[in-house]
Amino acid sequence: MNYLFNFYKTTQINSWIYNVGLINSVLLLMLFSYAFVKFIHYLELNSFPNYCEIIFVFPLATVFLLSFLNNYYEIINDTAITLLIFLCILISNFAILIIFFLIMRSNQMSLHLKLAQYDKNVIDTKYNLLKNHYNNNFSFLHDLLHRCYKMHEFVENNDIIHLDEELNNLIDITFDKFNSIYSNSLVLNYIINDYIELLQKNKIKISSSIKYNDFNFLTLNELTEIFSKFLDYGILLNQVTPEDKRNIIIKSNKIGNQIIIGTIITCQNIEDDLIKEIKQDFQPILENNTNSNISIKVNSNNSISIILYFTHFNATTK
């Protein structure tokens, strides 16, 4: 510190400038210790990984170097450049720490933003699902009230024939709606309820036959993605199909060690490019699961089968 202000005779203990330099050195050490404690506390509060503490190696090494340096008075007295070098090293160490924690703070903020966006998407998904439930229930109850009113008129007019027809229509509609929203898989139930408004808008009937539902070898995201893709391609392929023949069937079964998840979709004149696109679309899921494959077959009854095969000798949760 003395050479920084062009003072001389730094080793004279009785000189006032020596005491000023000593006080400044102690203050600098206290500042470094305070910053060190603050940085450690900041790491603990923000749950940074333990390897982040490696950043303290450089400033600690500088302190130990200065503390074990022999005859540093003679070295400083020989040249003031040495003192400036040590000061620059100290300042650069503090700069490294500050830049490092600014970067880590920026990464933390980015992570919080992603989590906030994820929470928003979850809330939006739940809202849309509740909205679909409300619209479906309202539509069904409104239609049910209308049909009950008609049946009441048939009863008053003693019109048994039309009453029987209306009752059978009501039973068929109720049965179809029940089958469209209920399956033996909770994930598929959720997906169907999420798509039900779009399916009804396109006048597509959906049914399921889930004979095997132990899909623990798949993650929840993978299983959701599979069923969602089945419905997405079902809606797409049924666009050119006559309204009275639009249908999507989702099935699952286990034969030996092979677990099968597939769908049958009514369609007409499917192109080879679309088949390749479907295979590529499911490829990331297959790559994450060993002993898996996909089969796409165009059937003679104007339909297409998309079947995923998973071979598991001991199905374990991922």
Coordinates of C-alpha atoms in Angstrom, one line a residue, residues 51-304:
Y51 CA -18.8 -27.9 -7.6
C52 CA -19.4 -24.1 -7.7
E53 CA -17.1 -23.8 -4.7
I54 CA -14.2 -24.5 -7.0
I55 CA -14.3 -20.9 -7.9
F56 CA -12.7 -20.0 -4.5
V57 CA -9.6 -21.9 -5.4
F58 CA -8.1 -18.9 -7.2
P59 CA -8.5 -16.2 -4.4
L60 CA -7.5 -18.7 -1.7
A61 CA -4.4 -19.7 -3.6
T62 CA -3.5 -16.0 -3.8
V63 CA -3.9 -15.5 -0.1
F64 CA -1.8 -18.5 0.7
L65 CA 0.8 -17.4 -1.7
L66 CA 1.1 -14.1 0.0
S67 CA 1.1 -15.6 3.5
F68 CA 3.9 -18.1 2.7
L69 CA 6.0 -15.6 0.7
N70 CA 9.5 -15.2 2.4
N71 CA 11.1 -11.7 2.7
Y72 CA 8.3 -10.0 0.8
Y73 CA 9.6 -6.7 2.1
E74 CA 12.8 -7.1 0.1
I75 CA 10.8 -8.1 -3.0
I76 CA 8.5 -5.1 -2.8
N77 CA 11.4 -2.7 -2.0
D78 CA 13.3 -4.0 -5.1
T79 CA 10.5 -3.1 -7.4
A80 CA 7.0 -1.6 -7.0
I81 CA 5.8 -3.6 -10.0
T82 CA 5.6 -6.7 -7.8
L83 CA 3.2 -4.9 -5.5
L84 CA 1.0 -3.9 -8.5
I85 CA 1.1 -7.4 -9.8
F86 CA -0.3 -8.8 -6.5
L87 CA -2.9 -6.1 -6.3
C88 CA -4.0 -6.9 -9.9
I89 CA -4.2 -10.6 -9.1
L90 CA -6.4 -9.8 -6.1
I91 CA -8.6 -7.5 -8.1
S92 CA -8.9 -10.0 -10.9
N93 CA -9.9 -12.7 -8.4
F94 CA -12.7 -10.6 -7.1
A95 CA -13.7 -9.8 -10.6
I96 CA -13.8 -13.5 -11.4
L97 CA -16.0 -14.2 -8.4
I98 CA -18.4 -11.3 -9.3
I99 CA -18.7 -12.4 -12.9
F100 CA -19.2 -16.0 -11.9
F101 CA -22.0 -15.2 -9.5
L102 CA -23.6 -12.8 -12.0
I103 CA -23.7 -15.7 -14.5
M104 CA -25.1 -18.1 -12.0
R105 CA -27.7 -15.6 -10.9
S106 CA -28.7 -15.1 -14.6
N107 CA -29.0 -18.9 -15.0
Q108 CA -31.1 -19.1 -11.8
M109 CA -33.4 -16.4 -13.1
S110 CA -33.7 -18.2 -16.4
L111 CA -34.6 -21.4 -14.6
H112 CA -37.2 -19.6 -12.5
L113 CA -38.8 -18.1 -15.6
K114 CA -38.9 -21.6 -17.2
L115 CA -40.6 -23.0 -14.1
A116 CA -43.1 -20.1 -14.1
Q117 CA -43.9 -20.8 -17.7
Y118 CA -44.3 -24.5 -16.9
D119 CA -46.7 -23.6 -14.1
K120 CA -48.6 -21.4 -16.4
N121 CA -48.9 -24.1 -19.0
V122 CA -50.1 -26.5 -16.3
I123 CA -52.8 -24.1 -15.1
D124 CA -53.9 -23.4 -18.7
T125 CA -54.1 -27.1 -19.4
K126 CA -56.3 -27.6 -16.3
Y127 CA -58.4 -24.7 -17.2
N128 CA -59.0 -26.0 -20.7
L129 CA -59.8 -29.4 -19.4
L130 CA -62.3 -28.0 -16.9
K131 CA -63.8 -25.9 -19.7
N132 CA -64.2 -29.0 -21.9
H133 CA -65.8 -30.8 -19.1
Y134 CA -68.3 -28.0 -18.6
N135 CA -69.1 -27.7 -22.3
N136 CA -69.6 -31.4 -22.7
N137 CA -71.7 -31.7 -19.6
F138 CA -73.8 -28.7 -20.6
S139 CA -74.3 -30.0 -24.1
F140 CA -75.2 -33.5 -22.9
L141 CA -77.6 -32.2 -20.3
H142 CA -79.2 -29.8 -22.7
D143 CA -79.7 -32.6 -25.2
L144 CA -81.0 -34.9 -22.4
L145 CA -83.5 -32.3 -21.3
H146 CA -84.8 -31.8 -24.8
R147 CA -85.2 -35.6 -25.3
C148 CA -86.9 -36.0 -21.9
Y149 CA -89.4 -33.3 -23.0
K150 CA -90.1 -35.1 -26.2
M151 CA -90.6 -38.4 -24.4
H152 CA -92.9 -36.7 -22.0
E153 CA -95.0 -35.6 -24.9
F154 CA -95.1 -39.1 -26.4
V155 CA -96.3 -40.4 -23.0
E156 CA -99.1 -37.9 -22.8
N157 CA -100.1 -38.7 -26.4
N158 CA -99.7 -42.4 -25.7
D159 CA -97.3 -42.7 -28.6
I160 CA -95.5 -45.8 -27.6
I161 CA -93.7 -46.4 -30.9
H162 CA -92.1 -43.0 -31.0
L163 CA -91.4 -43.2 -27.3
D164 CA -89.6 -46.5 -27.8
E165 CA -87.5 -45.0 -30.6
E166 CA -86.6 -41.9 -28.6
L167 CA -85.6 -44.0 -25.6
N168 CA -83.4 -46.3 -27.7
N169 CA -81.7 -43.2 -29.3
L170 CA -81.1 -41.8 -25.8
I171 CA -79.6 -45.2 -24.7
D172 CA -77.3 -45.3 -27.8
I173 CA -76.1 -41.7 -27.3
T174 CA -75.4 -42.2 -23.6
F175 CA -73.6 -45.5 -24.3
D176 CA -71.5 -43.9 -27.1
K177 CA -70.6 -40.9 -24.9
F178 CA -69.7 -43.1 -22.0
N179 CA -67.4 -45.3 -24.2
S180 CA -65.8 -42.3 -25.7
I181 CA -64.6 -40.8 -22.4
Y182 CA -64.0 -44.0 -20.4
S183 CA -61.2 -46.5 -20.8
N184 CA -59.1 -48.7 -18.6
S185 CA -56.3 -46.2 -18.6
L186 CA -56.3 -42.9 -16.5
V187 CA -53.9 -41.3 -18.9
L188 CA -56.0 -42.1 -22.0
N189 CA -59.1 -40.9 -20.1
Y190 CA -57.4 -37.6 -19.6
I191 CA -56.3 -37.3 -23.2
I192 CA -59.7 -38.2 -24.6
N193 CA -61.4 -35.6 -22.3
D194 CA -58.9 -33.0 -23.5
Y195 CA -59.7 -33.9 -27.2
I196 CA -63.4 -34.6 -26.9
E197 CA -64.6 -31.2 -28.1
L198 CA -62.3 -31.4 -31.2
L199 CA -63.5 -35.0 -31.9
Q200 CA -67.1 -34.0 -31.6
K201 CA -66.6 -31.0 -33.8
N202 CA -65.1 -33.3 -36.5
K203 CA -67.8 -35.9 -35.9
I204 CA -65.3 -38.7 -35.1
K205 CA -66.3 -41.6 -32.9
I206 CA -63.7 -43.0 -30.6
S207 CA -63.5 -46.2 -28.7
S208 CA -60.9 -48.1 -26.7
S209 CA -60.0 -51.6 -25.7
I210 CA -57.2 -51.3 -23.0
K211 CA -56.7 -55.0 -22.0
Y212 CA -53.3 -54.2 -20.5
N213 CA -52.5 -50.9 -18.7
D214 CA -49.3 -51.5 -16.8
F215 CA -47.2 -49.0 -18.7
N216 CA -44.6 -48.5 -15.9
F217 CA -41.8 -48.9 -18.4
L218 CA -42.9 -45.6 -20.1
T219 CA -42.7 -42.2 -18.5
L220 CA -45.9 -40.3 -18.0
N221 CA -44.8 -37.8 -20.7
E222 CA -44.1 -40.6 -23.2
L223 CA -47.4 -42.3 -22.6
T224 CA -49.3 -39.0 -22.9
E225 CA -47.4 -38.3 -26.1
I226 CA -48.3 -41.7 -27.6
F227 CA -52.0 -41.3 -27.0
S228 CA -52.0 -37.6 -28.1
K229 CA -50.3 -38.5 -31.4
F230 CA -52.8 -41.3 -32.0
L231 CA -55.6 -38.7 -31.7
D232 CA -53.8 -36.1 -33.7
Y233 CA -53.3 -38.5 -36.6
G234 CA -56.8 -39.8 -36.2
I235 CA -58.2 -36.3 -36.6
L236 CA -55.9 -35.6 -39.5
L237 CA -56.6 -38.8 -41.4
N238 CA -60.4 -38.7 -40.9
Q239 CA -60.7 -35.3 -42.6
V240 CA -61.3 -36.9 -46.0
T241 CA -63.4 -39.8 -44.6
P242 CA -67.2 -39.6 -44.9
E243 CA -68.7 -38.4 -41.6
D244 CA -70.7 -41.5 -40.9
K245 CA -67.5 -43.7 -41.1
R246 CA -65.0 -41.6 -39.1
N247 CA -63.7 -43.7 -36.3
I248 CA -60.6 -44.1 -34.0
I249 CA -59.9 -47.2 -32.0
I250 CA -57.1 -47.3 -29.4
K251 CA -56.0 -50.7 -28.1
S252 CA -53.4 -52.3 -25.8
N253 CA -52.6 -55.8 -24.9
K254 CA -49.8 -58.0 -23.7
I255 CA -48.8 -61.2 -25.5
G256 CA -45.9 -63.0 -23.8
N257 CA -43.2 -60.5 -23.0
Q258 CA -44.5 -58.1 -25.7
I259 CA -46.6 -55.2 -24.8
I260 CA -48.6 -53.7 -27.7
I261 CA -50.1 -50.2 -27.9
G262 CA -51.9 -49.3 -31.1
T263 CA -54.6 -47.5 -32.9
I264 CA -56.9 -48.2 -35.9
I265 CA -57.9 -45.1 -37.8
T266 CA -60.4 -44.9 -40.7
C267 CA -58.8 -43.2 -43.7
Q268 CA -58.6 -43.1 -47.5
N269 CA -55.7 -42.9 -49.9
I270 CA -52.9 -42.5 -47.4
E271 CA -49.6 -41.5 -49.0
D272 CA -46.2 -43.1 -48.3
D273 CA -44.7 -39.8 -47.2
L274 CA -47.2 -39.6 -44.4
I275 CA -46.3 -43.1 -43.3
K276 CA -42.7 -42.1 -43.1
E277 CA -43.6 -39.0 -41.2
I278 CA -45.6 -41.0 -38.7
K279 CA -42.6 -43.4 -38.1
Q280 CA -40.2 -40.5 -37.6
D281 CA -42.6 -38.8 -35.2
F282 CA -42.6 -41.8 -32.9
Q283 CA -38.9 -42.5 -33.3
P284 CA -37.8 -40.4 -30.2
I285 CA -40.0 -42.5 -28.0
L286 CA -38.7 -45.7 -29.5
E287 CA -35.1 -44.6 -29.0
N288 CA -35.7 -44.1 -25.3
N289 CA -37.0 -47.6 -24.9
T290 CA -34.8 -50.6 -25.9
N291 CA -36.4 -53.6 -27.7
S292 CA -39.2 -51.4 -29.2
N293 CA -40.5 -51.1 -32.7
I294 CA -43.3 -49.6 -34.8
S295 CA -45.5 -51.1 -37.4
I296 CA -47.7 -49.1 -39.8
K297 CA -50.1 -51.1 -42.0
V298 CA -52.7 -49.9 -44.5
N299 CA -55.7 -52.2 -44.2
S300 CA -58.1 -53.2 -47.0
N301 CA -61.1 -51.8 -45.2
N302 CA -60.0 -48.1 -45.6
S303 CA -58.2 -47.9 -42.4
I304 CA -54.6 -47.7 -41.1

